[in-house]
């Protein structure tokens, strides 16, 4: 397969970037999108040109680092996958493919397709934990958890912190990420004691990082590779209101 690629190149967030046109040929339809980028980089290195900087680690949809905007969609045209799980057979032979980094004020570009997502770490550090000494692992049935609550906590825990929700939101809101990280803990009995501070502190940090407000268009949930539901955000808003009233009355 052959493709006309337009790849975003930018040395740092201090200098402007632009698209570089690259014609690539002899791409196997069974190559993943990242393997195609590897092949391009091998060719660039052989030509003594600067390889394309892009993030990746697990290459199996777990780590959330491979955040690419492909033809205007976060993680590409397919639903419920990350960029590393996308295969070249999903594109038409000879087509033009635009590849950009995830764009948001709170995600400054480091280089080419790599962005700085440490704002997510700071939201997590503001309350995404349970501060008790748990000791060694207790038997699984010591603390009974209703199945429905366990499922809700597990669905939230699926968030891999990729940032697709922010990149696809017109307001660059991090509400889906923050809500998922809150409910990962707040649905479980162990997470109850710090529930109030958790939601207040994490939402406060989200706002401090410069992410926008949620206007419920649902673009975040549609582009989320782990299909975290929009309802999670509504629940976060309800929990935030309750926590705010508890603190102020
Ligand atoms: S909520 Fe979904 S899109 Fe947002 S960071 Fe988590 S996994 Fe990625
Ligand atoms: S490289 Fe880890 S999710 Fe894609």
CSV table of C-alpha atoms and ligand atoms in Angstrom, one decimal:
chain,number,residue,atom,x,y,z
A,1,UNK,CA,0.0,0.0,0.0
A,2,UNK,CA,1.1,3.6,-0.6
A,3,UNK,CA,0.1,6.7,1.3
A,4,UNK,CA,0.6,10.5,1.1
A,5,UNK,CA,1.3,11.4,4.7
A,6,UNK,CA,1.1,14.9,6.1
A,7,UNK,CA,2.9,14.7,9.5
A,8,UNK,CA,3.2,17.5,12.0
A,9,UNK,CA,6.8,18.5,12.7
A,10,UNK,CA,7.7,20.9,15.5
A,11,UNK,CA,11.0,21.2,17.3
A,12,UNK,CA,9.5,22.5,20.5
A,13,UNK,CA,6.6,24.6,21.8
A,14,UNK,CA,8.8,27.7,21.5
A,15,UNK,CA,8.8,27.5,17.7
A,16,UNK,CA,5.9,27.2,15.2
A,17,UNK,CA,5.4,23.8,13.5
A,18,UNK,CA,4.1,22.7,10.1
A,19,UNK,CA,3.1,19.6,8.2
A,20,UNK,CA,5.8,17.7,6.4
A,21,UNK,CA,4.6,15.8,3.3
A,22,UNK,CA,6.0,12.3,3.0
A,23,UNK,CA,5.1,9.7,0.3
A,24,UNK,CA,5.4,6.2,1.7
A,25,UNK,CA,5.3,3.0,-0.4
A,26,UNK,CA,5.4,-0.7,0.1
A,27,UNK,CA,3.4,-0.6,3.4
A,28,UNK,CA,1.9,-3.9,4.4
A,29,UNK,CA,-1.8,-3.8,5.2
A,30,UNK,CA,-1.0,-5.8,8.3
A,31,UNK,CA,1.3,-3.1,9.7
A,32,UNK,CA,0.1,-1.1,12.7
A,33,UNK,CA,0.0,2.6,12.4
A,34,UNK,CA,3.1,2.9,14.7
A,35,UNK,CA,4.9,0.2,12.7
A,36,UNK,CA,4.4,2.4,9.6
A,37,UNK,CA,5.9,5.3,11.5
A,38,UNK,CA,8.8,3.1,12.5
A,39,UNK,CA,9.4,2.3,8.8
A,40,UNK,CA,9.3,6.0,7.9
A,41,UNK,CA,11.8,6.7,10.7
A,42,UNK,CA,14.2,4.0,9.5
A,43,UNK,CA,14.2,5.6,6.0
A,44,UNK,CA,14.7,9.1,7.5
A,45,UNK,CA,17.6,7.9,9.6
A,46,UNK,CA,19.2,6.2,6.5
A,47,UNK,CA,18.8,9.5,4.7
A,48,UNK,CA,20.5,11.3,7.7
A,49,UNK,CA,17.2,13.2,8.3
A,50,UNK,CA,15.6,13.9,11.7
A,51,UNK,CA,13.2,11.0,12.6
A,52,UNK,CA,9.6,11.8,13.7
A,53,UNK,CA,9.2,12.0,17.5
A,54,UNK,CA,6.2,10.0,18.7
A,55,UNK,CA,5.2,8.5,22.0
A,56,UNK,CA,4.6,4.7,22.5
A,57,UNK,CA,5.3,2.1,25.1
A,58,UNK,CA,3.0,-1.0,25.4
A,59,UNK,CA,1.7,-1.0,21.8
A,60,UNK,CA,-1.3,-3.0,23.0
A,61,UNK,CA,-3.8,-0.4,24.2
A,62,UNK,CA,-2.7,-0.3,27.9
A,63,UNK,CA,-0.4,2.6,28.5
A,64,UNK,CA,-2.2,5.4,26.7
A,65,UNK,CA,1.0,7.1,25.4
A,66,UNK,CA,0.4,6.7,21.7
A,67,UNK,CA,-1.8,9.7,21.4
A,68,UNK,CA,-2.2,10.7,17.7
A,69,UNK,CA,-4.8,12.8,16.0
A,70,UNK,CA,-5.3,10.9,12.7
A,71,UNK,CA,-7.3,12.6,9.9
A,72,UNK,CA,-8.9,14.8,12.6
A,73,UNK,CA,-10.0,11.9,14.9
A,74,UNK,CA,-8.3,11.1,18.2
A,75,UNK,CA,-6.7,7.6,17.8
A,76,UNK,CA,-7.9,7.5,14.2
A,77,UNK,CA,-11.1,6.5,12.5
A,78,UNK,CA,-12.0,3.4,14.4
A,79,UNK,CA,-14.0,3.3,17.7
A,80,UNK,CA,-12.7,2.0,21.0
A,81,UNK,CA,-9.0,1.5,20.1
A,82,UNK,CA,-5.8,3.4,20.6
A,83,UNK,CA,-3.5,4.6,17.8
A,84,UNK,CA,-1.2,1.5,18.4
A,85,UNK,CA,-4.1,-0.8,17.7
A,86,UNK,CA,-4.9,0.8,14.4
A,87,UNK,CA,-3.9,-1.2,11.2
A,88,UNK,CA,-3.1,0.2,7.8
A,89,UNK,CA,-5.7,-2.0,6.1
A,90,UNK,CA,-8.3,0.4,7.6
A,91,UNK,CA,-7.1,3.1,5.1
A,92,UNK,CA,-7.7,3.3,1.4
A,93,UNK,CA,-4.6,2.6,-0.7
A,94,UNK,CA,-3.2,5.8,-2.0
A,95,UNK,CA,-5.1,8.0,0.4
A,96,UNK,CA,-3.9,11.1,2.2
A,97,UNK,CA,-3.4,10.8,6.0
A,98,UNK,CA,-2.9,13.8,8.3
A,99,UNK,CA,-1.1,13.0,11.6
A,100,UNK,CA,-1.0,15.5,14.4
A,101,UNK,CA,-0.4,15.6,18.1
A,102,UNK,CA,-3.3,15.9,20.6
A,103,UNK,CA,-3.9,19.6,20.8
A,104,UNK,CA,-4.9,21.5,24.0
A,105,UNK,CA,-3.4,24.4,25.9
A,106,UNK,CA,-2.8,22.1,28.9
A,107,UNK,CA,-0.9,19.6,26.8
A,108,UNK,CA,2.1,21.6,25.4
A,109,UNK,CA,3.9,20.0,22.5
A,110,UNK,CA,7.3,18.6,23.5
A,111,UNK,CA,8.4,17.7,19.9
A,112,UNK,CA,6.6,16.7,16.7
A,113,UNK,CA,3.8,14.3,17.9
A,114,UNK,CA,4.8,14.1,21.6
A,115,UNK,CA,2.9,16.2,24.1
A,116,UNK,CA,3.3,16.8,27.8
A,117,UNK,CA,0.4,15.3,29.7
A,118,UNK,CA,1.8,15.9,33.2
A,119,UNK,CA,-1.4,18.0,33.9
A,120,UNK,CA,-3.2,14.6,34.2
A,121,UNK,CA,-0.6,13.4,36.8
A,122,UNK,CA,-1.2,16.5,38.9
A,123,UNK,CA,-5.0,16.0,38.8
A,124,UNK,CA,-4.4,12.4,39.9
A,125,UNK,CA,-2.1,13.5,42.7
A,126,UNK,CA,-4.7,16.0,43.9
A,127,UNK,CA,-7.0,13.2,45.2
A,128,UNK,CA,-6.8,10.0,43.1
A,129,UNK,CA,-5.6,7.8,45.9
A,130,UNK,CA,-6.7,6.2,49.2
A,131,UNK,CA,-4.4,7.4,52.0
A,132,UNK,CA,-4.6,4.4,54.4
A,133,UNK,CA,-1.9,1.9,55.1
A,134,UNK,CA,-3.5,-1.2,53.6
A,135,UNK,CA,-0.8,-3.6,54.9
A,136,UNK,CA,-0.6,-6.9,53.1
A,137,UNK,CA,-3.5,-8.0,50.8
A,138,UNK,CA,-6.6,-9.1,52.8
A,139,UNK,CA,-8.7,-12.1,51.6
A,140,UNK,CA,-10.9,-10.9,48.7
A,141,UNK,CA,-14.2,-11.3,50.6
A,142,UNK,CA,-13.2,-9.3,53.7
A,143,UNK,CA,-14.9,-6.2,52.4
A,144,UNK,CA,-18.1,-7.1,50.5
A,145,UNK,CA,-18.6,-4.9,47.4
A,146,UNK,CA,-22.0,-5.0,45.6
A,147,UNK,CA,-21.5,-6.3,42.0
A,148,UNK,CA,-23.0,-3.1,40.5
A,149,UNK,CA,-20.6,-0.9,42.4
A,150,UNK,CA,-17.6,-3.2,41.5
A,151,UNK,CA,-18.6,-3.0,37.8
A,152,UNK,CA,-18.8,0.8,38.0
A,153,UNK,CA,-15.4,1.2,39.7
A,154,UNK,CA,-13.9,-1.2,37.2
A,155,UNK,CA,-15.3,0.7,34.2
A,156,UNK,CA,-13.8,3.9,35.5
A,157,UNK,CA,-10.5,2.1,36.3
A,158,UNK,CA,-10.2,1.3,32.6
A,159,UNK,CA,-9.1,4.9,31.8
A,160,UNK,CA,-5.5,4.8,30.5
A,161,UNK,CA,-4.9,8.6,30.7
A,162,UNK,CA,-4.4,9.0,26.9
A,163,UNK,CA,-6.0,12.4,26.6
A,164,UNK,CA,-8.2,11.6,23.6
A,165,UNK,CA,-11.2,13.0,25.6
A,166,UNK,CA,-9.4,16.4,25.9
A,167,UNK,CA,-8.2,16.4,22.3
A,168,UNK,CA,-11.6,15.8,20.8
A,169,UNK,CA,-13.5,18.2,23.1
A,170,UNK,CA,-14.1,21.7,21.6
A,171,UNK,CA,-13.5,23.1,25.1
A,172,UNK,CA,-10.4,20.9,25.8
A,173,UNK,CA,-12.2,19.7,28.9
A,174,UNK,CA,-10.6,17.0,31.0
A,175,UNK,CA,-14.0,16.1,32.7
A,176,UNK,CA,-14.2,12.5,31.4
A,177,UNK,CA,-10.6,11.7,32.6
A,178,UNK,CA,-11.2,13.4,36.0
A,179,UNK,CA,-14.6,11.8,36.5
A,180,UNK,CA,-13.2,8.3,35.7
A,181,UNK,CA,-10.3,8.8,38.1
A,182,UNK,CA,-12.7,10.0,40.9
A,183,UNK,CA,-15.1,7.1,40.5
A,184,UNK,CA,-12.3,4.5,40.3
A,185,UNK,CA,-12.1,5.1,44.1
A,186,UNK,CA,-15.3,6.7,45.2
A,187,UNK,CA,-17.5,3.7,44.2
A,188,UNK,CA,-15.7,1.4,46.5
A,189,UNK,CA,-16.1,1.1,50.3
A,190,UNK,CA,-12.3,1.9,50.8
A,191,UNK,CA,-12.8,5.2,48.9
A,192,UNK,CA,-15.6,6.6,51.0
A,193,UNK,CA,-13.6,8.3,53.8
A,194,UNK,CA,-11.9,10.8,51.4
A,195,UNK,CA,-14.8,11.1,48.9
A,196,UNK,CA,-15.6,14.7,49.6
A,197,UNK,CA,-12.0,16.0,49.5
A,198,UNK,CA,-11.2,13.9,46.5
A,199,UNK,CA,-13.9,15.4,44.2
A,200,UNK,CA,-13.3,18.9,45.4
A,201,UNK,CA,-9.5,18.8,45.0
A,202,UNK,CA,-9.4,16.9,41.7
A,203,UNK,CA,-11.9,19.2,40.1
A,204,UNK,CA,-10.1,22.3,41.5
A,205,UNK,CA,-6.8,21.0,40.0
A,206,UNK,CA,-8.5,20.3,36.7
A,207,UNK,CA,-9.6,23.9,36.5
A,208,UNK,CA,-6.1,25.1,37.6
A,209,UNK,CA,-4.4,23.2,34.8
A,210,UNK,CA,-6.4,25.3,32.2
A,211,UNK,CA,-8.7,22.6,30.9
A,212,UNK,CA,-12.1,23.9,29.7
A,213,UNK,CA,-15.6,23.3,31.1
A,214,UNK,CA,-17.8,20.4,29.9
A,215,UNK,CA,-20.7,21.4,27.7
A,216,UNK,CA,-21.9,17.8,27.3
A,217,UNK,CA,-21.4,17.3,23.5
A,218,UNK,CA,-20.3,13.8,24.2
A,219,UNK,CA,-17.3,14.0,21.8
A,220,UNK,CA,-15.0,12.8,24.7
A,221,UNK,CA,-16.9,9.6,25.3
A,222,UNK,CA,-17.2,8.8,21.5
A,223,UNK,CA,-13.4,9.1,21.1
A,224,UNK,CA,-12.5,7.3,24.4
A,225,UNK,CA,-10.7,4.1,23.5
A,226,UNK,CA,-12.1,2.5,26.7
A,227,UNK,CA,-15.6,3.8,26.0
A,228,UNK,CA,-16.0,5.5,29.4
A,229,UNK,CA,-19.6,6.8,29.5
A,230,UNK,CA,-20.7,10.5,29.5
A,231,UNK,CA,-22.9,9.7,32.5
A,232,UNK,CA,-19.6,9.5,34.5
A,233,UNK,CA,-19.3,13.3,34.1
A,234,UNK,CA,-22.9,13.9,35.2
A,235,UNK,CA,-22.2,11.8,38.3
A,236,UNK,CA,-19.0,13.8,39.0
A,237,UNK,CA,-21.0,17.1,38.8
A,238,UNK,CA,-23.6,15.6,41.3
A,239,UNK,CA,-20.9,14.5,43.6
A,240,UNK,CA,-19.1,17.8,43.4
A,241,UNK,CA,-22.3,19.7,44.3
A,242,UNK,CA,-23.0,17.5,47.3
A,243,UNK,CA,-19.3,17.8,48.5
A,244,UNK,CA,-19.4,21.6,48.0
A,245,UNK,CA,-22.6,21.9,50.1
A,246,UNK,CA,-21.3,19.6,52.8
A,247,UNK,CA,-18.1,21.7,53.1
A,248,UNK,CA,-19.9,25.1,53.1
A,249,UNK,CA,-23.0,24.4,55.3
B,1,LIG,S1,-11.3,9.0,29.8
B,1,LIG,FE1,-10.9,7.7,27.9
B,1,LIG,S2,-10.1,9.2,26.4
B,1,LIG,FE2,-10.0,10.2,28.4
B,1,LIG,S3,-7.9,9.8,29.2
B,1,LIG,FE3,-9.2,8.1,30.0
B,1,LIG,S4,-9.1,6.5,28.4
B,1,LIG,FE4,-8.3,8.4,27.4
B,2,LIG,S1,1.5,2.3,23.0
B,2,LIG,FE1,0.4,1.9,24.9
B,2,LIG,S2,-1.7,2.3,24.4
B,2,LIG,FE2,-0.7,2.6,22.5
